[in-house]
Tab-separated table of C-alpha atoms in Angstrom:
chain	number	residue	atom	x	y	z
A	20	MET	CA	-43.676	24.988	21.582
A	21	ASP	CA	-45.550	28.207	21.233
A	22	ASP	CA	-44.445	31.244	18.838
A	23	LYS	CA	-42.512	33.037	21.392
A	24	GLU	CA	-40.430	29.906	22.437
A	25	LEU	CA	-39.965	28.993	18.966
A	26	ARG	CA	-38.483	32.221	17.963
A	27	GLU	CA	-36.311	32.332	21.224
A	28	ARG	CA	-34.816	28.830	20.101
A	29	ALA	CA	-34.200	30.062	16.762
A	30	ASP	CA	-32.531	33.237	17.957
A	31	ARG	CA	-30.568	31.148	20.289
A	32	ARG	CA	-29.460	28.544	17.711
A	33	PHE	CA	-28.397	31.358	15.312
A	34	ASP	CA	-26.549	33.331	17.850
A	35	GLU	CA	-24.499	30.115	18.723
A	36	ALA	CA	-23.910	29.300	14.932
A	37	LEU	CA	-22.569	32.952	14.369
A	38	LYS	CA	-20.248	32.403	17.311
A	39	ALA	CA	-19.139	28.954	16.412
A	40	THR	CA	-18.503	29.896	12.765
A	41	GLY	CA	-17.519	33.695	12.816
A	42	ALA	CA	-20.042	34.577	10.140
A	43	ARG	CA	-21.580	37.975	9.916
A	44	ASP	CA	-24.930	38.502	11.662
A	45	PRO	CA	-27.130	39.810	8.635
A	46	ARG	CA	-30.376	40.475	10.945
A	47	ASP	CA	-29.834	44.435	11.008
A	48	HIS	CA	-29.348	44.494	7.189
A	49	PHE	CA	-32.621	42.238	6.643
A	50	ARG	CA	-34.596	44.634	8.990
A	51	ALA	CA	-33.578	47.659	6.612
A	52	VAL	CA	-34.571	45.471	3.617
A	53	LEU	CA	-37.814	44.566	5.236
A	54	THR	CA	-38.504	48.217	6.290
A	55	ALA	CA	-37.875	49.374	2.544
A	56	LEU	CA	-40.013	46.631	1.148
A	57	ARG	CA	-43.037	47.618	3.593
A	58	ALA	CA	-42.910	51.119	2.247
A	59	ASP	CA	-42.181	50.247	-1.544
A	60	ASN	CA	-43.875	47.066	-2.228
A	61	PRO	CA	-46.488	45.899	0.665
A	62	PRO	CA	-47.182	42.422	-1.110
A	63	ALA	CA	-43.396	41.647	-1.153
A	64	TYR	CA	-43.214	42.591	2.515
A	65	ARG	CA	-46.026	40.242	3.286
A	66	GLU	CA	-44.266	37.457	1.455
A	67	ALA	CA	-40.962	38.063	3.269
A	68	LEU	CA	-42.734	38.236	6.686
A	69	ALA	CA	-44.793	35.039	5.765
A	70	TYR	CA	-41.434	33.190	4.757
A	71	PHE	CA	-39.717	34.542	8.079
A	72	THR	CA	-42.494	32.975	10.155
A	73	THR	CA	-43.561	29.915	8.388
A	74	ARG	CA	-40.193	28.837	7.042
A	75	LEU	CA	-37.060	30.562	8.575
A	76	ILE	CA	-37.939	30.448	12.177
A	77	PRO	CA	-39.132	26.870	12.433
A	78	THR	CA	-36.163	25.550	10.324
A	79	VAL	CA	-33.753	27.402	12.299
A	80	ALA	CA	-35.095	26.313	15.563
A	81	ALA	CA	-34.935	22.631	14.554
A	82	ASP	CA	-32.297	20.379	15.497
A	83	GLY	CA	-30.129	19.448	12.609
A	84	SER	CA	-30.564	22.490	10.560
A	85	ASP	CA	-27.716	24.981	9.644
A	86	PRO	CA	-28.911	28.295	11.041
A	87	VAL	CA	-26.306	30.461	9.069
A	88	ALA	CA	-27.224	28.666	5.781
A	89	GLU	CA	-31.088	29.123	6.627
A	90	TRP	CA	-30.471	32.916	7.150
A	91	LEU	CA	-28.426	33.117	3.883
A	92	GLU	CA	-31.470	31.639	2.021
A	93	TYR	CA	-33.537	34.203	3.676
A	94	GLY	CA	-31.420	36.946	2.247
A	95	ARG	CA	-31.582	35.496	-1.248
A	96	VAL	CA	-35.409	35.528	-0.892
A	97	LEU	CA	-35.442	39.016	0.232
A	98	ALA	CA	-33.272	39.863	-2.786
A	99	ARG	CA	-35.585	38.096	-5.165
A	100	LEU	CA	-38.353	40.151	-3.732
A	101	GLN	CA	-36.474	43.231	-4.346
A	102	ALA	CA	-35.644	42.784	-8.077
A	103	PRO	CA	-36.086	39.692	-10.270
A	104	GLY	CA	-32.433	38.380	-11.148
A	105	ARG	CA	-30.141	35.637	-10.401
A	106	THR	CA	-27.963	35.037	-7.264
A	107	VAL	CA	-24.232	34.476	-7.412
A	108	GLN	CA	-21.556	33.444	-5.027
A	109	ILE	CA	-18.073	34.853	-5.163
A	110	ASP	CA	-14.983	33.161	-3.883
A	111	ALA	CA	-11.903	34.678	-2.565
A	112	THR	CA	-10.196	34.875	-6.023
A	113	GLY	CA	-13.225	36.814	-7.332
A	114	LEU	CA	-14.581	33.960	-9.678
A	115	ALA	CA	-18.548	34.127	-9.687
A	116	ALA	CA	-20.572	31.000	-9.724
A	117	ASP	CA	-24.405	30.394	-9.483
A	118	TYR	CA	-25.696	30.340	-6.052
A	119	ALA	CA	-25.738	26.700	-4.964
A	120	PRO	CA	-26.198	25.770	-1.204
A	121	PRO	CA	-24.311	25.016	0.759
A	122	VAL	CA	-22.199	28.113	0.068
A	123	PRO	CA	-18.789	27.927	1.452
A	124	GLN	CA	-18.577	30.680	4.296
A	125	ASP	CA	-15.702	32.523	2.659
A	126	HIS	CA	-17.802	33.441	-0.305
A	127	LEU	CA	-19.463	36.786	-1.155
A	128	VAL	CA	-23.169	36.227	-2.237
A	129	LEU	CA	-24.811	39.029	-4.428
A	130	HIS	CA	-28.199	39.124	-6.331
A	131	LEU	CA	-27.696	40.490	-9.741
A	132	PRO	CA	-31.062	42.173	-10.824
A	133	GLU	CA	-32.112	41.591	-14.487
A	134	SER	CA	-32.295	45.421	-14.866
A	135	THR	CA	-28.700	46.366	-15.385
A	136	SER	CA	-29.564	49.883	-14.200
A	137	LYS	CA	-30.008	48.562	-10.610
A	138	PRO	CA	-26.987	47.811	-8.358
A	139	ALA	CA	-26.234	44.310	-7.257
A	140	ILE	CA	-28.044	43.563	-3.994
A	141	LEU	CA	-26.062	42.116	-1.063
A	142	VAL	CA	-27.191	38.694	0.243
A	143	GLY	CA	-24.248	37.326	2.497
A	144	LEU	CA	-21.001	38.767	3.450
A	145	PRO	CA	-18.040	36.543	4.481
A	146	PRO	CA	-16.253	36.970	7.639
A	147	LYS	CA	-13.407	38.773	5.835
A	148	LEU	CA	-13.531	40.196	2.444
A	149	SER	CA	-10.724	39.098	0.067
A	150	PRO	CA	-9.232	42.017	-1.990
A	151	ALA	CA	-11.167	40.696	-5.212
A	152	GLN	CA	-14.540	40.359	-3.202
A	153	ARG	CA	-14.054	43.840	-1.931
A	154	ALA	CA	-13.468	45.182	-5.571
A	155	THR	CA	-16.525	43.206	-6.637
A	156	TYR	CA	-18.644	44.633	-3.642
A	157	GLU	CA	-17.426	48.054	-4.366
A	158	LEU	CA	-18.191	47.898	-8.076
A	159	LEU	CA	-21.428	45.995	-8.101
A	160	VAL	CA	-23.139	46.983	-5.048
A	161	LYS	CA	-21.853	50.522	-4.302
A	162	GLY	CA	-21.166	51.587	-7.863
A	163	SER	CA	-17.684	52.787	-7.262
A	164	GLN	CA	-14.140	51.741	-8.094
A	165	GLY	CA	-13.122	51.214	-4.627
A	166	SER	CA	-10.652	52.816	-2.633
């Protein structure tokens, strides 16, 4: 299978998984992250691109893989390239735990930079944010007290 066919198969499998699970599509968000990395940190951009082509696409294209989980892991890789820190998953009650795949689909996933002056980085959104998750997102990612 050539690169184009592999990419088409990966895209098809991911689109089918999104439809089947109701998960949110992170690709537009991740493209924006890649654009920022390309401008701000070319070595990190190259690492993200290498992960995409050598790990993400072949794994998502493979039978038996979990495309949604693989894309979530790619989001974690992108976040780590933006800032050192740790990744957490937040359940519907607002309880945070260390990132541990497989992550339940109803969890919010954030990367918390070591530098407390930087906001949390969004890695993955559940199909619907609970009130506690929305408050966490507003406070840690947007830096506001919510509405």
